[in-house]
Short mmCIF file of C-alpha atoms in Angstrom, two decimals:
data_model
loop_
_atom_site.label_atom_id
_atom_site.label_comp_id
_atom_site.label_asym_id
_atom_site.label_seq_id
_atom_site.Cartn_x
_atom_site.Cartn_y
_atom_site.Cartn_z
CA MET A 1 0.00 0.00 0.00
CA ASP A 2 2.86 2.39 0.77
CA THR A 3 4.35 1.76 -2.64
CA LEU A 4 1.10 2.66 -4.35
CA ASN A 5 0.70 5.80 -2.25
CA GLN A 6 4.12 7.03 -3.40
CA THR A 7 3.02 7.14 -7.04
CA ARG A 8 3.18 10.70 -8.36
CA VAL A 9 3.21 10.32 -12.13
CA THR A 10 -0.21 10.77 -13.73
CA GLU A 11 0.87 10.69 -17.37
CA PHE A 12 3.78 9.63 -19.56
CA VAL A 13 5.25 11.51 -22.51
CA PHE A 14 6.29 9.60 -25.64
CA LEU A 15 9.31 10.77 -27.63
CA GLY A 16 7.89 8.96 -30.65
CA LEU A 17 9.80 7.75 -33.67
CA THR A 18 11.33 11.09 -34.66
CA ASP A 19 11.12 14.82 -33.99
CA ASN A 20 11.31 15.68 -37.70
CA TRP A 21 7.91 16.94 -38.86
CA VAL A 22 8.40 15.85 -42.48
CA LEU A 23 9.33 12.31 -41.42
CA GLU A 24 6.36 12.22 -39.07
CA MET A 25 4.00 13.01 -41.96
CA LEU A 26 5.65 10.34 -44.12
CA PHE A 27 5.40 7.82 -41.29
CA PHE A 28 1.77 8.78 -40.72
CA MET A 29 0.82 8.09 -44.34
CA ALA A 30 2.83 4.86 -44.52
CA PHE A 31 1.63 3.41 -41.21
CA SER A 32 -1.97 4.47 -41.88
CA ALA A 33 -1.87 2.50 -45.13
CA ILE A 34 -0.28 -0.48 -43.39
CA TYR A 35 -2.91 -0.40 -40.64
CA VAL A 36 -5.79 -0.29 -43.12
CA LEU A 37 -4.26 -3.19 -45.08
CA THR A 38 -3.74 -5.11 -41.84
CA LEU A 39 -7.38 -4.73 -40.84
CA SER A 40 -8.79 -5.49 -44.29
CA GLY A 41 -6.44 -8.42 -44.97
CA ASN A 42 -7.08 -10.16 -41.68
CA ILE A 43 -10.83 -9.47 -41.79
CA LEU A 44 -10.95 -11.02 -45.28
CA ILE A 45 -9.25 -14.17 -43.97
CA ILE A 46 -11.78 -14.44 -41.14
CA ILE A 47 -14.71 -13.93 -43.55
CA ALA A 48 -13.28 -16.42 -46.05
CA THR A 49 -12.80 -19.03 -43.32
CA VAL A 50 -16.31 -18.58 -41.95
CA PHE A 51 -18.17 -18.60 -45.29
CA THR A 52 -16.14 -21.21 -47.19
CA PRO A 53 -17.07 -24.80 -46.20
CA SER A 54 -13.79 -26.23 -47.55
CA LEU A 55 -11.90 -24.10 -45.00
CA HIS A 56 -13.83 -25.49 -42.01
CA THR A 57 -10.78 -27.42 -40.81
CA PRO A 58 -8.58 -27.06 -37.70
CA MET A 59 -5.75 -25.37 -39.62
CA TYR A 60 -7.99 -22.59 -40.96
CA PHE A 61 -9.85 -22.34 -37.67
CA PHE A 62 -6.51 -21.50 -36.04
CA LEU A 63 -5.61 -19.22 -38.95
CA SER A 64 -8.79 -17.19 -38.46
CA ASN A 65 -7.96 -16.91 -34.76
CA LEU A 66 -4.48 -15.71 -35.72
CA SER A 67 -6.04 -13.03 -37.91
CA PHE A 68 -8.28 -11.92 -35.06
CA ILE A 69 -5.31 -11.68 -32.69
CA ASP A 70 -3.31 -9.73 -35.28
CA ILE A 71 -6.16 -7.21 -35.61
CA CYS A 72 -6.27 -6.75 -31.84
CA HIS A 73 -2.50 -6.71 -31.42
CA SER A 74 -2.05 -4.05 -34.07
CA SER A 75 -4.95 -1.97 -32.72
CA VAL A 76 -3.39 -1.76 -29.26
CA THR A 77 -0.47 0.39 -30.44
CA VAL A 78 -0.96 1.69 -33.99
CA PRO A 79 -3.90 4.12 -33.46
CA LYS A 80 -2.08 5.80 -30.55
CA MET A 81 1.10 5.96 -32.61
CA LEU A 82 -0.77 7.59 -35.54
CA GLU A 83 -2.31 10.11 -33.17
CA GLY A 84 1.13 10.93 -31.78
CA LEU A 85 2.54 11.53 -35.26
CA LEU A 86 0.04 14.39 -35.65
CA LEU A 87 0.68 15.93 -32.23
CA GLU A 88 3.63 17.93 -31.01
CA ARG A 89 3.27 16.64 -27.45
CA LYS A 90 2.57 12.91 -27.30
CA THR A 91 1.12 11.86 -23.94
CA ILE A 92 -0.75 8.98 -22.38
CA SER A 93 -2.29 8.80 -18.92
CA PHE A 94 -0.85 6.39 -16.37
CA ASP A 95 -4.01 4.26 -16.37
CA ASN A 96 -4.17 4.12 -20.17
CA CYS A 97 -0.49 3.23 -20.29
CA ILE A 98 -1.04 0.27 -17.97
CA THR A 99 -4.10 -0.76 -19.99
CA GLN A 100 -2.10 -0.64 -23.22
CA LEU A 101 0.69 -2.64 -21.62
CA PHE A 102 -1.78 -5.27 -20.39
CA PHE A 103 -3.45 -5.83 -23.77
CA LEU A 104 -0.13 -5.70 -25.64
CA HIS A 105 1.14 -8.65 -23.60
CA LEU A 106 -2.22 -10.42 -23.69
CA PHE A 107 -2.39 -10.51 -27.48
CA ALA A 108 1.34 -11.11 -27.95
CA CYS A 109 1.35 -14.08 -25.57
CA ALA A 110 -1.89 -15.42 -27.08
CA GLU A 111 -0.24 -15.29 -30.51
CA ILE A 112 2.83 -17.14 -29.20
CA PHE A 113 0.67 -19.94 -27.80
CA LEU A 114 -1.44 -20.02 -30.97
CA LEU A 115 1.66 -20.43 -33.15
CA ILE A 116 2.69 -23.35 -30.91
CA ILE A 117 -0.75 -24.92 -31.42
CA MET A 118 -0.53 -24.40 -35.18
CA ALA A 119 2.88 -26.08 -35.24
CA TYR A 120 1.43 -29.03 -33.30
CA ASP A 121 -1.53 -29.17 -35.70
CA ARG A 122 0.83 -29.45 -38.67
CA TYR A 123 2.90 -32.07 -36.85
CA VAL A 124 -0.13 -34.29 -36.26
CA ALA A 125 -1.48 -33.74 -39.79
CA ILE A 126 1.81 -34.63 -41.50
CA CYS A 127 3.41 -37.16 -39.15
CA THR A 128 0.28 -39.08 -38.02
CA PRO A 129 -2.36 -38.31 -40.67
CA LEU A 130 -4.56 -41.32 -39.83
CA HIS A 131 -5.01 -40.11 -36.26
CA TYR A 132 -5.49 -36.46 -37.22
CA PRO A 133 -9.36 -36.40 -37.30
CA ASN A 134 -9.52 -37.85 -33.79
CA VAL A 135 -6.66 -35.89 -32.27
CA MET A 136 -7.60 -32.48 -33.72
CA ASN A 137 -11.39 -32.55 -33.63
CA MET A 138 -13.33 -29.31 -33.21
CA ARG A 139 -13.85 -29.85 -29.48
CA VAL A 140 -10.10 -30.11 -28.94
CA CYS A 141 -9.50 -27.04 -31.12
CA VAL A 142 -11.92 -24.94 -29.07
CA GLN A 143 -10.32 -26.16 -25.84
CA LEU A 144 -6.87 -25.24 -27.14
CA VAL A 145 -8.03 -21.75 -28.11
CA PHE A 146 -9.58 -21.29 -24.66
CA ALA A 147 -6.31 -22.45 -23.08
CA LEU A 148 -4.22 -19.98 -25.09
CA TRP A 149 -6.42 -17.06 -23.99
CA LEU A 150 -6.24 -18.23 -20.39
CA GLY A 151 -2.45 -18.52 -20.61
CA GLY A 152 -2.16 -15.10 -22.23
CA THR A 153 -4.31 -13.54 -19.52
CA VAL A 154 -2.24 -15.07 -16.71
CA HIS A 155 1.00 -13.91 -18.34
CA SER A 156 -0.32 -10.40 -18.94
CA LEU A 157 -1.62 -10.05 -15.39
CA GLY A 158 1.83 -11.03 -14.12
CA GLN A 159 3.57 -8.44 -16.31
CA THR A 160 1.07 -5.76 -15.29
CA PHE A 161 1.53 -6.53 -11.60
CA LEU A 162 5.32 -6.27 -11.94
CA THR A 163 4.84 -2.80 -13.41
CA ILE A 164 2.21 -1.21 -11.16
CA ARG A 165 3.84 -2.39 -7.92
CA LEU A 166 6.76 -0.02 -8.52
CA PRO A 167 6.73 3.66 -7.41
CA TYR A 168 6.75 6.32 -10.17
CA CYS A 169 7.59 9.65 -8.60
CA GLY A 170 9.47 11.71 -11.17
CA PRO A 171 10.70 10.78 -14.68
CA ASN A 172 7.88 10.27 -17.18
CA ILE A 173 9.59 10.32 -20.60
CA ILE A 174 9.25 7.09 -22.62
CA ASP A 175 11.63 6.86 -25.55
CA SER A 176 9.14 5.08 -27.78
CA TYR A 177 5.59 5.37 -29.11
CA PHE A 178 3.86 2.84 -26.83
CA CYS A 179 3.97 1.48 -23.28
CA ASP A 180 5.78 -1.76 -22.56
CA VAL A 181 7.16 -3.27 -19.38
CA PRO A 182 10.90 -2.75 -20.10
CA LEU A 183 10.23 0.86 -21.11
CA VAL A 184 8.01 1.77 -18.16
CA ILE A 185 9.95 0.15 -15.31
CA LYS A 186 13.01 2.22 -16.25
CA LEU A 187 11.11 5.25 -14.94
CA ALA A 188 10.49 3.75 -11.49
CA CYS A 189 12.01 5.52 -8.48
CA THR A 190 13.63 2.35 -7.18
CA ASP A 191 16.03 -0.40 -8.15
CA THR A 192 14.41 -2.54 -10.86
CA TYR A 193 17.13 -5.16 -11.25
CA LEU A 194 15.00 -7.93 -9.70
CA THR A 195 11.99 -6.89 -11.79
CA GLY A 196 14.16 -7.07 -14.91
CA ILE A 197 15.20 -10.60 -13.99
CA LEU A 198 11.55 -11.57 -13.53
CA ILE A 199 10.72 -10.13 -16.96
CA VAL A 200 13.46 -12.20 -18.58
CA SER A 201 12.30 -15.31 -16.73
CA ASN A 202 8.74 -14.67 -17.91
CA SER A 203 8.47 -12.98 -21.32
CA GLY A 204 12.00 -13.79 -22.44
CA THR A 205 11.85 -17.44 -21.48
CA ILE A 206 8.39 -17.91 -23.00
CA SER A 207 9.54 -16.37 -26.30
CA LEU A 208 12.80 -18.30 -26.54
CA ALA A 209 11.47 -21.64 -25.27
CA CYS A 210 8.43 -21.57 -27.56
CA PHE A 211 10.56 -20.61 -30.55
CA LEU A 212 12.97 -23.51 -29.91
CA ALA A 213 10.02 -25.87 -29.45
CA MET A 214 8.59 -24.82 -32.82
CA VAL A 215 11.95 -25.15 -34.57
CA THR A 216 12.18 -28.68 -33.17
CA SER A 217 8.62 -29.43 -34.32
CA TYR A 218 9.24 -28.26 -37.87
CA THR A 219 12.56 -30.14 -37.98
CA VAL A 220 10.74 -33.37 -37.08
CA ILE A 221 8.15 -32.60 -39.77
CA LEU A 222 10.84 -32.06 -42.41
CA VAL A 223 12.55 -35.32 -41.50
CA SER A 224 9.25 -37.20 -41.71
CA LEU A 225 8.53 -35.85 -45.20
CA ARG A 226 11.00 -38.32 -46.69
CA LYS A 227 8.28 -40.98 -46.37
CA HIS A 228 5.73 -38.95 -48.35
CA SER A 229 5.12 -38.74 -52.09
CA ALA A 230 6.54 -35.85 -54.11
CA GLU A 231 3.12 -34.16 -54.23
CA GLY A 232 2.60 -34.67 -50.50
CA ARG A 233 6.05 -33.27 -49.74
CA TRP A 234 5.42 -30.18 -51.84
CA LYS A 235 2.04 -29.46 -50.20
CA ALA A 236 3.45 -29.98 -46.70
CA LEU A 237 6.51 -27.84 -47.42
CA SER A 238 4.34 -25.04 -48.81
CA THR A 239 2.14 -25.01 -45.70
CA CYS A 240 4.98 -25.39 -43.18
CA SER A 241 7.20 -22.79 -44.86
CA ALA A 242 4.39 -20.22 -44.58
CA HIS A 243 3.92 -21.11 -40.91
CA PHE A 244 7.63 -20.92 -40.19
CA MET A 245 7.97 -17.54 -41.92
CA VAL A 246 5.29 -16.17 -39.57
CA VAL A 247 7.05 -17.77 -36.59
CA ALA A 248 10.43 -16.26 -37.49
CA LEU A 249 8.99 -12.79 -38.18
CA PHE A 250 7.10 -12.74 -34.88
CA PHE A 251 9.57 -14.40 -32.54
CA GLY A 252 12.69 -12.61 -33.78
CA PRO A 253 11.66 -9.20 -32.38
CA CYS A 254 10.16 -10.78 -29.22
CA ILE A 255 13.40 -12.56 -28.36
CA PHE A 256 15.44 -9.46 -29.20
CA ILE A 257 13.38 -7.21 -26.92
CA TYR A 258 12.51 -9.40 -23.95
CA THR A 259 15.70 -11.36 -23.33
CA ARG A 260 17.61 -8.24 -22.23
CA PRO A 261 15.16 -5.73 -20.70
CA ASP A 262 17.80 -3.61 -18.94
CA THR A 263 19.73 -2.86 -22.13
CA SER A 264 18.71 -0.41 -24.85
CA PHE A 265 19.94 -0.18 -28.45
CA SER A 266 19.35 2.43 -31.11
CA ILE A 267 17.64 -0.17 -33.27
CA ASP A 268 14.98 -0.92 -30.64
CA LYS A 269 12.40 1.41 -32.21
CA VAL A 270 12.85 -0.19 -35.62
CA VAL A 271 12.39 -3.65 -34.11
CA SER A 272 9.31 -2.44 -32.20
CA VAL A 273 7.75 -1.02 -35.40
CA PHE A 274 8.32 -4.33 -37.16
CA TYR A 275 6.87 -6.25 -34.21
CA THR A 276 3.76 -4.11 -33.62
CA VAL A 277 3.00 -2.67 -37.09
CA VAL A 278 4.51 -4.74 -39.90
CA THR A 279 4.18 -8.35 -38.70
CA PRO A 280 0.35 -8.26 -38.33
CA LEU A 281 0.21 -7.15 -41.98
CA LEU A 282 2.61 -9.82 -43.25
CA ASN A 283 0.64 -12.74 -41.80
CA PRO A 284 -2.37 -12.50 -44.16
CA PHE A 285 -0.11 -11.82 -47.14
CA ILE A 286 2.10 -14.82 -46.39
CA TYR A 287 -0.86 -17.17 -46.06
CA THR A 288 -2.87 -15.87 -49.01
CA LEU A 289 0.05 -15.64 -51.44
CA ARG A 290 1.35 -19.13 -50.63
CA ASN A 291 -1.91 -20.98 -50.01
CA GLU A 292 -4.04 -22.01 -52.98
CA GLU A 293 -7.07 -22.88 -50.83
CA VAL A 294 -7.19 -19.42 -49.27
CA LYS A 295 -6.72 -17.74 -52.65
CA SER A 296 -9.52 -19.86 -54.09
CA ALA A 297 -11.79 -18.90 -51.19
CA MET A 298 -10.99 -15.22 -51.77
CA LYS A 299 -11.94 -15.58 -55.45
CA GLN A 300 -15.23 -17.22 -54.48
CA LEU A 301 -16.00 -14.37 -52.10
CA ARG A 302 -15.23 -11.89 -54.85
CA GLN A 303 -17.52 -13.71 -57.28
CA ARG A 304 -20.31 -13.75 -54.69
CA GLN A 305 -19.87 -10.03 -54.13
CA VAL A 306 -20.06 -9.34 -57.87
CA PHE A 307 -23.15 -11.57 -58.19
CA PHE A 308 -25.01 -9.89 -55.31
CA THR A 309 -24.01 -6.44 -56.58
CA LYS A 310 -25.39 -7.20 -60.06
CA SER A 311 -28.55 -8.70 -58.55
CA TYR A 312 -29.08 -5.60 -56.43
CA ILE A 313 -28.58 -3.29 -59.40
#
């Protein structure tokens, strides 16, 4: 209680990406376009999955959940960043900062667990195809999705607690465009070494351990492909390569940021932009450009739209 009573800071000030007005306008236009494409691309995947019977499978069920998480993950930081690019003084209240931090970790951790589930789904489908319908039935898929949200919530609550338990009595400048645990705890009026260790043992370990687990999973899948036909190998490689590209793009920045919270580098902002802005856009493009079933579903949706438009006219 004493720690909470010592809190003096009511708002934080973001330094943003740059103090150059011309660059800010260029960033605003570029990131606005990326955000719109992120929303539209991921929404299209969700719609295609829901309204295309051939996509009512576990893999596309998880893919639609990934699109939903990407929409939420991007929406936690990008709108506030776009607002800041138009303002000279970029601020966020203490409560809103903690809220942003909570949802950032909730959706990021949920995506990590979902990528693990998708890797397991591909492992079962390729390595034990005869057991796949029983192992990955819809009931199991729903339970797995519930578990990933539960795990993400527990993780995010832990990160939020580590942050709000510290006293903030003076510095309030955040050298970024969003609130995150490593950035906020640097402003605490106390020694945060132990908190930094806890962050590494939580976020850092989750990111690194899950990434290594997925690399192992895909390695086993690649080894098992020797027993498949040439057509089966090509289809499996196409699917798994798309999955692994998403894994590498998402986990690279996470591992870079959360395995050394007490150290800052000049490239941190670039990595953060890639992690919060670019990656949610790349996911739908990777899956639609490399997946014939998704592209076919998109064409069917387009044809339906044209048909209903002509009928209406």
